[in-house]
Short mmCIF file of C-alpha atoms in Angstrom, two decimals:
data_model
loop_
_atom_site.label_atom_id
_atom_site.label_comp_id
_atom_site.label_asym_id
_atom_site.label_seq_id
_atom_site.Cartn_x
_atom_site.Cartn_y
_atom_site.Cartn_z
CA UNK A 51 66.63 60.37 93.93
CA UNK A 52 66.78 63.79 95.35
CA UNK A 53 63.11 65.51 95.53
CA UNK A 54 63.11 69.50 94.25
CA UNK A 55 63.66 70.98 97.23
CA UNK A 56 67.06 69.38 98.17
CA UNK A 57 67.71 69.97 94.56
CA UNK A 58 66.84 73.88 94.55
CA UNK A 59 69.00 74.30 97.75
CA UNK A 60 71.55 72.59 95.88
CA UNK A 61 71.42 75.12 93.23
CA UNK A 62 71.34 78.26 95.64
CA UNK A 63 74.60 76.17 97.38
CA UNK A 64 76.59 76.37 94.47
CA UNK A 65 75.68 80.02 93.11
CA UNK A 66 76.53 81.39 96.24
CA UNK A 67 80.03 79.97 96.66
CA UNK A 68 79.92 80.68 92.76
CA UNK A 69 79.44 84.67 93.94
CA UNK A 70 82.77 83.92 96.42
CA UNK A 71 84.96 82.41 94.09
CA UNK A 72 84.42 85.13 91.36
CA UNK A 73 85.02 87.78 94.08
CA UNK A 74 88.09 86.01 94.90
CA UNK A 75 89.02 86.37 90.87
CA UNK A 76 88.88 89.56 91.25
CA UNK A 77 90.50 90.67 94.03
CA UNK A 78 93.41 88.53 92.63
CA UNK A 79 93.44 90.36 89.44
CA UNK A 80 93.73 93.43 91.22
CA UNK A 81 96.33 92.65 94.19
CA UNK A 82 98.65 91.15 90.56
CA UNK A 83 97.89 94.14 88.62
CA UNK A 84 99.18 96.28 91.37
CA UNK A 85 102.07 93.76 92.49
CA UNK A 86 103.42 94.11 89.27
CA UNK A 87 103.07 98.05 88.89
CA UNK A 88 105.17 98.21 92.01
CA UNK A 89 107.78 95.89 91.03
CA UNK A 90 108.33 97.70 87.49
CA UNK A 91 108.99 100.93 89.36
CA UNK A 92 111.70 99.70 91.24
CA UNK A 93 113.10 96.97 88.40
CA UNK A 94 115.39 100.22 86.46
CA UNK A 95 117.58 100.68 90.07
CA UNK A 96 118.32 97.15 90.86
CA UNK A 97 118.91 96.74 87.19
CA UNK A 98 121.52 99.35 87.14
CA UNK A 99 123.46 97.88 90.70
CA UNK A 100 123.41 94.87 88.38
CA UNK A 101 125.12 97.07 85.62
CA UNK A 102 127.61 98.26 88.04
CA UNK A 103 128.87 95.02 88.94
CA UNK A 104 129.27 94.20 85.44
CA UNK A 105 131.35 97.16 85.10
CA UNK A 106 133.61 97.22 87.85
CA UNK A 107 134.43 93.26 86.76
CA UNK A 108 134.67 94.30 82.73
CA UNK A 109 137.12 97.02 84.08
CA UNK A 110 139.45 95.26 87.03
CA UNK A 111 141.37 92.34 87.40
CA UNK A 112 141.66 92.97 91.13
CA UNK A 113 138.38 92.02 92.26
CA UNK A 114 138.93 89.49 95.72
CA UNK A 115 135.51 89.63 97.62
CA UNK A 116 134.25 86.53 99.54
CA UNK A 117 130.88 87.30 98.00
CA UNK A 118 132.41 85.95 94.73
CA UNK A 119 133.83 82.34 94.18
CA UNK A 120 137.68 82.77 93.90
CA UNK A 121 139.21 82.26 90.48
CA UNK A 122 140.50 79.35 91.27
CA UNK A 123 137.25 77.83 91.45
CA UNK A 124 134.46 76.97 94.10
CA UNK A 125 134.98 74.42 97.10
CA UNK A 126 132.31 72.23 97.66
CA UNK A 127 130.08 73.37 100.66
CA UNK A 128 129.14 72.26 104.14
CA UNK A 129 126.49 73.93 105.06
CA UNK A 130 123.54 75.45 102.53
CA UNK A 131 121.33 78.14 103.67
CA UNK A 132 117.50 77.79 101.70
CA UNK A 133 115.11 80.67 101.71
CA UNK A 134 111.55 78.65 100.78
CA UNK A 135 108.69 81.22 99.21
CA UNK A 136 105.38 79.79 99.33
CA UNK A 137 102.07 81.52 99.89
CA UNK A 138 100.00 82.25 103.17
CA UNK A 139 96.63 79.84 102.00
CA UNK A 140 95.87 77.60 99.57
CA UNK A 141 93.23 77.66 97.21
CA UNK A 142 95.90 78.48 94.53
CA UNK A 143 96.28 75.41 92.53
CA UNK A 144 99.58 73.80 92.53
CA UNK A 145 101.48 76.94 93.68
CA UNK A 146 102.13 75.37 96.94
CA UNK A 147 102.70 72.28 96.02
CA UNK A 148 105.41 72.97 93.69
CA UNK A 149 107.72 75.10 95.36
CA UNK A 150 107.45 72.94 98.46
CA UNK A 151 108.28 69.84 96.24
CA UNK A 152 111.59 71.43 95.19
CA UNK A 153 112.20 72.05 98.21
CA UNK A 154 111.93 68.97 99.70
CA UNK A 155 113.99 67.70 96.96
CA UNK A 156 116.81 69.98 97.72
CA UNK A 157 116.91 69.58 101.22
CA UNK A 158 117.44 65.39 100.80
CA UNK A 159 120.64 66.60 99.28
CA UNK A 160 122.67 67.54 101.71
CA UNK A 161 123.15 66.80 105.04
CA UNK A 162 123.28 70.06 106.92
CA UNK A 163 120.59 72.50 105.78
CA UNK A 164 119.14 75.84 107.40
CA UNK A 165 115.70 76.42 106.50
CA UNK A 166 114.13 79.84 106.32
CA UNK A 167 110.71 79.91 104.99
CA UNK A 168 108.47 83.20 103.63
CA UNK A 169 104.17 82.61 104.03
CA UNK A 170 102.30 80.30 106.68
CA UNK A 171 101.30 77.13 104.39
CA UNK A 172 104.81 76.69 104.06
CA UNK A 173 105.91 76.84 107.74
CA UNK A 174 102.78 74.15 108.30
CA UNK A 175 104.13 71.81 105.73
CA UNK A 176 107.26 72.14 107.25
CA UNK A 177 106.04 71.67 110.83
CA UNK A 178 104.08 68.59 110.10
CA UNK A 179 106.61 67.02 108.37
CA UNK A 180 109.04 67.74 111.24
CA UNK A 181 111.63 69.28 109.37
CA UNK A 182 113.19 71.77 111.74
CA UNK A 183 113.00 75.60 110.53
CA UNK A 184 115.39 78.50 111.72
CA UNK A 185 113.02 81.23 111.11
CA UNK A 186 109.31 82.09 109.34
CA UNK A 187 109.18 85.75 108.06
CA UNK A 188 105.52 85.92 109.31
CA UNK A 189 103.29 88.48 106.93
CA UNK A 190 105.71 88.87 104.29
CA UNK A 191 104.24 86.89 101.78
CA UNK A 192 100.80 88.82 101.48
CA UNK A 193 102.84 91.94 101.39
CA UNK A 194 106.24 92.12 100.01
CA UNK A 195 107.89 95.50 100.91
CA UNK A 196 111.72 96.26 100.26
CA UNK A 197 111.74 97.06 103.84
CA UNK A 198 110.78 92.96 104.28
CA UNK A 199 112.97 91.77 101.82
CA UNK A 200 116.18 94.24 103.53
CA UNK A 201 114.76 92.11 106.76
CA UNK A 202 115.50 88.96 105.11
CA UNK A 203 118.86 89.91 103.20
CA UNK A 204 120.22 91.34 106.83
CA UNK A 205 119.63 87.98 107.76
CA UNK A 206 120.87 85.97 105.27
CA UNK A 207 123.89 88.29 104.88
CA UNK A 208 124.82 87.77 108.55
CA UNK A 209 124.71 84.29 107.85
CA UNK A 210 127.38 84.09 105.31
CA UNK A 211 129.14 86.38 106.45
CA UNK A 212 129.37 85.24 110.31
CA UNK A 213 130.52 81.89 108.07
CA UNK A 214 127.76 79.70 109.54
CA UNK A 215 127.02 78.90 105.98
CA UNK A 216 128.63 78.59 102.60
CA UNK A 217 126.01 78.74 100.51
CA UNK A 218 122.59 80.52 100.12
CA UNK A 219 119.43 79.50 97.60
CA UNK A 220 116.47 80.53 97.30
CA UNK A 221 112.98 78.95 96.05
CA UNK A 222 110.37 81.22 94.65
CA UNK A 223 107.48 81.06 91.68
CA UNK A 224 108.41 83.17 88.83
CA UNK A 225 105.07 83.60 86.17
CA UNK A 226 106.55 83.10 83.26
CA UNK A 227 104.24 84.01 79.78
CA UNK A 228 101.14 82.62 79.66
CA UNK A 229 100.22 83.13 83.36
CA UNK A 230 102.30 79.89 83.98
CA UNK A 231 104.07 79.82 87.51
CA UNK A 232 107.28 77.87 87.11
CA UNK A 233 109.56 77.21 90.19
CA UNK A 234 112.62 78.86 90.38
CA UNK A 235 115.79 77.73 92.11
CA UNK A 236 118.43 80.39 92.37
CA UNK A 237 122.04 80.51 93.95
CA UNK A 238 122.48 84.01 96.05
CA UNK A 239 126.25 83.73 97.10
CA UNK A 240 128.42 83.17 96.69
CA UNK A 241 128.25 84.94 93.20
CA UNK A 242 129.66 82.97 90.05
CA UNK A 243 131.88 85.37 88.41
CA UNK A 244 131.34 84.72 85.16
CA UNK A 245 127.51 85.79 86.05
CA UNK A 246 128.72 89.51 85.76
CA UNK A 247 130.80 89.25 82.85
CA UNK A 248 134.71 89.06 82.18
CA UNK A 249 136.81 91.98 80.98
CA UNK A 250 136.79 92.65 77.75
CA UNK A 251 137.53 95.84 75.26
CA UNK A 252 133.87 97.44 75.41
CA UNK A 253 133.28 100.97 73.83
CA UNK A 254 131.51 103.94 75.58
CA UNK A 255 131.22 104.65 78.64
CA UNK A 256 132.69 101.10 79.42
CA UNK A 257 135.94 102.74 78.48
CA UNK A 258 136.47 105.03 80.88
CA UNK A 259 138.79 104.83 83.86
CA UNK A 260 136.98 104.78 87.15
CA UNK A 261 138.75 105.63 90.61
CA UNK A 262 137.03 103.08 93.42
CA UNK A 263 137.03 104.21 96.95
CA UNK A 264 138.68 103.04 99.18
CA UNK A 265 139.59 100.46 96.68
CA UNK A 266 137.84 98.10 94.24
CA UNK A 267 136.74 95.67 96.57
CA UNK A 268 135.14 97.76 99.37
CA UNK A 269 132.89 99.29 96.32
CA UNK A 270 131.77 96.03 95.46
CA UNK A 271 130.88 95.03 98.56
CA UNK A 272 128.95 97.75 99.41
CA UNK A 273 126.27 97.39 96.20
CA UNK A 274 126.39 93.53 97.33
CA UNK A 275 124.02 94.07 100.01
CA UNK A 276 121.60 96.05 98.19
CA UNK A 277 121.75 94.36 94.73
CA UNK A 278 121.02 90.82 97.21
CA UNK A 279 117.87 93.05 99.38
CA UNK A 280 116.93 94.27 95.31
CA UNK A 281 116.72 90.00 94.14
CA UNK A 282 114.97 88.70 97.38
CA UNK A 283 112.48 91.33 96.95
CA UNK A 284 111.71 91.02 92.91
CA UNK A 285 111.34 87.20 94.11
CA UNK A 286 109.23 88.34 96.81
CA UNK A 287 106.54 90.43 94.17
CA UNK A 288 107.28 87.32 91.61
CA UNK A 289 106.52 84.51 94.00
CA UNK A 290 103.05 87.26 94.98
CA UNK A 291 102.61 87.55 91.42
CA UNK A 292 102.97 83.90 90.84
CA UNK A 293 100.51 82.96 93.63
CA UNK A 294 97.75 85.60 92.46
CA UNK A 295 97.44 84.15 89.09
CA UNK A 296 97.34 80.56 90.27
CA UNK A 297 94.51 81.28 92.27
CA UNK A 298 92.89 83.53 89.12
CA UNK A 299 93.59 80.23 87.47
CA UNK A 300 92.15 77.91 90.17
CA UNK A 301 88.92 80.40 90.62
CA UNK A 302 88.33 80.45 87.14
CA UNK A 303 88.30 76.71 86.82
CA UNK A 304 85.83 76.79 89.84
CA UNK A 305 83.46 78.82 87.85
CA UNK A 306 83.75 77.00 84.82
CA UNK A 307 82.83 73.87 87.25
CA UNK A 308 79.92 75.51 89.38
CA UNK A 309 78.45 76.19 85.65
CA UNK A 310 78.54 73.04 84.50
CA UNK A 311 77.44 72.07 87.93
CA UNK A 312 74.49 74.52 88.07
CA UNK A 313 73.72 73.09 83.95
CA UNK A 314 73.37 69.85 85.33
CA UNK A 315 71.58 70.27 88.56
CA UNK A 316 68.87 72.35 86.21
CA UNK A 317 68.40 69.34 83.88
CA UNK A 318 68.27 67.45 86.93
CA UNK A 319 65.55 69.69 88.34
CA UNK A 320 63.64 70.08 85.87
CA UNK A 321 63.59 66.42 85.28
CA UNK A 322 62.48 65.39 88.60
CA UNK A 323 59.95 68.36 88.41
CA UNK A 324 58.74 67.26 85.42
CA UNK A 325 57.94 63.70 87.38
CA UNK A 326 56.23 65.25 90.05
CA UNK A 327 53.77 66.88 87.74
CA UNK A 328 53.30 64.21 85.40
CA UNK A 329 52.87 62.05 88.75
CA UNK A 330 50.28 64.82 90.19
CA UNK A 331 48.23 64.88 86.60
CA UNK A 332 48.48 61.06 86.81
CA UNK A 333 46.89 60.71 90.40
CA UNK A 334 44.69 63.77 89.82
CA UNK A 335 43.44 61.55 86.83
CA UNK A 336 42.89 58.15 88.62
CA UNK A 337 41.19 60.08 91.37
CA UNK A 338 38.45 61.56 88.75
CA UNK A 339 38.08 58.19 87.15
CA UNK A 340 38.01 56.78 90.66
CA UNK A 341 35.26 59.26 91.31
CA UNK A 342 33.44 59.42 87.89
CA UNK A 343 33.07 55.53 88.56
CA UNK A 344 31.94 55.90 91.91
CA UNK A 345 29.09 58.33 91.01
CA UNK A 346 28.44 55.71 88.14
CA UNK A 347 27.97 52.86 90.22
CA UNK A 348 25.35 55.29 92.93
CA UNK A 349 23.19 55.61 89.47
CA UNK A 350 23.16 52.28 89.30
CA UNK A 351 22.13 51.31 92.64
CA UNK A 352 19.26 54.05 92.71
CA UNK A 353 17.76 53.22 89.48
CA UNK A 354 17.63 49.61 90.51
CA UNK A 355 16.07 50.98 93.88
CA UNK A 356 13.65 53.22 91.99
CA UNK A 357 12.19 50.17 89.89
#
């Protein structure tokens, strides 16, 4: 049984890494708070490149882009392209875990797959597994910035377009309501057409004739490009999102732990205390026996002497 001194430094252990995992609480609260601000402010104008493609496929038959899946339907592909989200660290739950477990799921799957990964625990799970990876955006993960996710869609983009792949997904965490993080897997390009509608008799402004320059198909893909930069970086501040309310999650369990912890270690303490003094009152209290006998038998011995 520990004595009260390895139990009091037990105590001070666990309310000081206590004090680091509710600063860590915090500071995730804030970086999601703000995470989320930011992606808000820019939802409205990928929302509305969204709204264009809807309209320009609501309003024209014509529409032949190799960014779309031809009407004839989709031919099975060689070669898939995966961008894999996961965080820089740990100490986020299952966050990781998931994301990397669909992942590995979807990369059994095929036989030719190029691997592009976003935040440094996923490039060492990768690495140690010796699954080979064409590229780690490095410092992307801990701050996603259109400018990183354009980065990653010029990328991409060349990719498919350069036809050295036929198909590109991405993996990301999406918190869903209820602070859950569920794992998303999503199909960039090509683009199902039936994703932006089919043309129908709308009213409004849906109604009115539109001249596309040079042509219908040059329009389209021009937004391409920025509507694909606009979804790689919502994932981007998702997946962030995601991660910083797994580890609020993971930190609060902590504290709930170190409490019980610290409830128990104080029973514990004051139970072994508790033995020390009764055993201190208990020697104390043989000793003045020990003693009061002593003097008793010296009485003895003189008066015996003295007659």
């Amino acid at each position: 049984m520990a004595n009260t001194k390895e139990i009091k430094n037990r105590i001070e252990s666990v309310r000081n890494t206590q004090k680091i995992t509710n600063a860590m609480y915090l500071i995730a609260s804030t970086k999601l708070t703000k995470a989320r601000a930011e992606l808000e402010k820019t939802l409205p104008y990928f929302r509305l490149q969204e709204s264009e493609m809807k309209r320009i496929f609501q309003r024209r038959d014509d529409v032949n882009s190799h960014y779309f899946y031809p009407e004839t339907g989709r031919k099975p592909a060689e070669t898939y392209t995966y961008l894999v989200i996961t965080a820089d660290k740990g100490l986020a739950g299952a966050y990781n875990h998931n994301v990397l477990k669909q992942a590995e799921e979807e990369i059994r799957r095929h036989k030719k797959v190029l691997l592009y990964v976003v935040g440094e625990y996923g490039r060492q799970y990768f690495m140690r597994r010796n699954i080979p990876i064409e590229r780690s955006f490095l410092y992307t993960a801990q701050n996603p910035t259109f400018r990183r996710a354009r980065e990653i869609s010029n990328v991409l983009l060349n990719l498919y377009n350069t036809g050295k792949c036929d198909e590109i997904r991405i993996i990301f965490s999406r918190m869903e309501k209820g602070g859950l993080a569920m794992v998303r897997k999503v199909q960039l390009l090509p683009f199902e057409r039936g994703r932006f509608g089919k043309k129908e008799e709308v009213e409004g402004e849906y109604r009115k004739e539109y001249e596309f320059v040079p042509n219908v198909t040059a329009a389209l893909e021009n937004i391409v490009p920025s509507y694909i930069a606009g979804y790689i970086y919502g994932a981007l501040v998702e997946s962030f999102c995601s991660e910083q309310s797994a580890r609020m999650n993971a930190m609060k369990s902590a504290n709930d732990n170190a409490d019980e912890l610290l409830g128990t270690l104080s029973v514990e303490y004051n139970r072994v205390r508790q033995a020390a003094i009764t055993q201190e009152i208990t020697e104390v209290a043989a000793g003045a026996k020990a003693q009061r006998k002593k003097r008793e038998r010296q009485r003895a011995e003189q008066m015996r002497r003295d007659e």
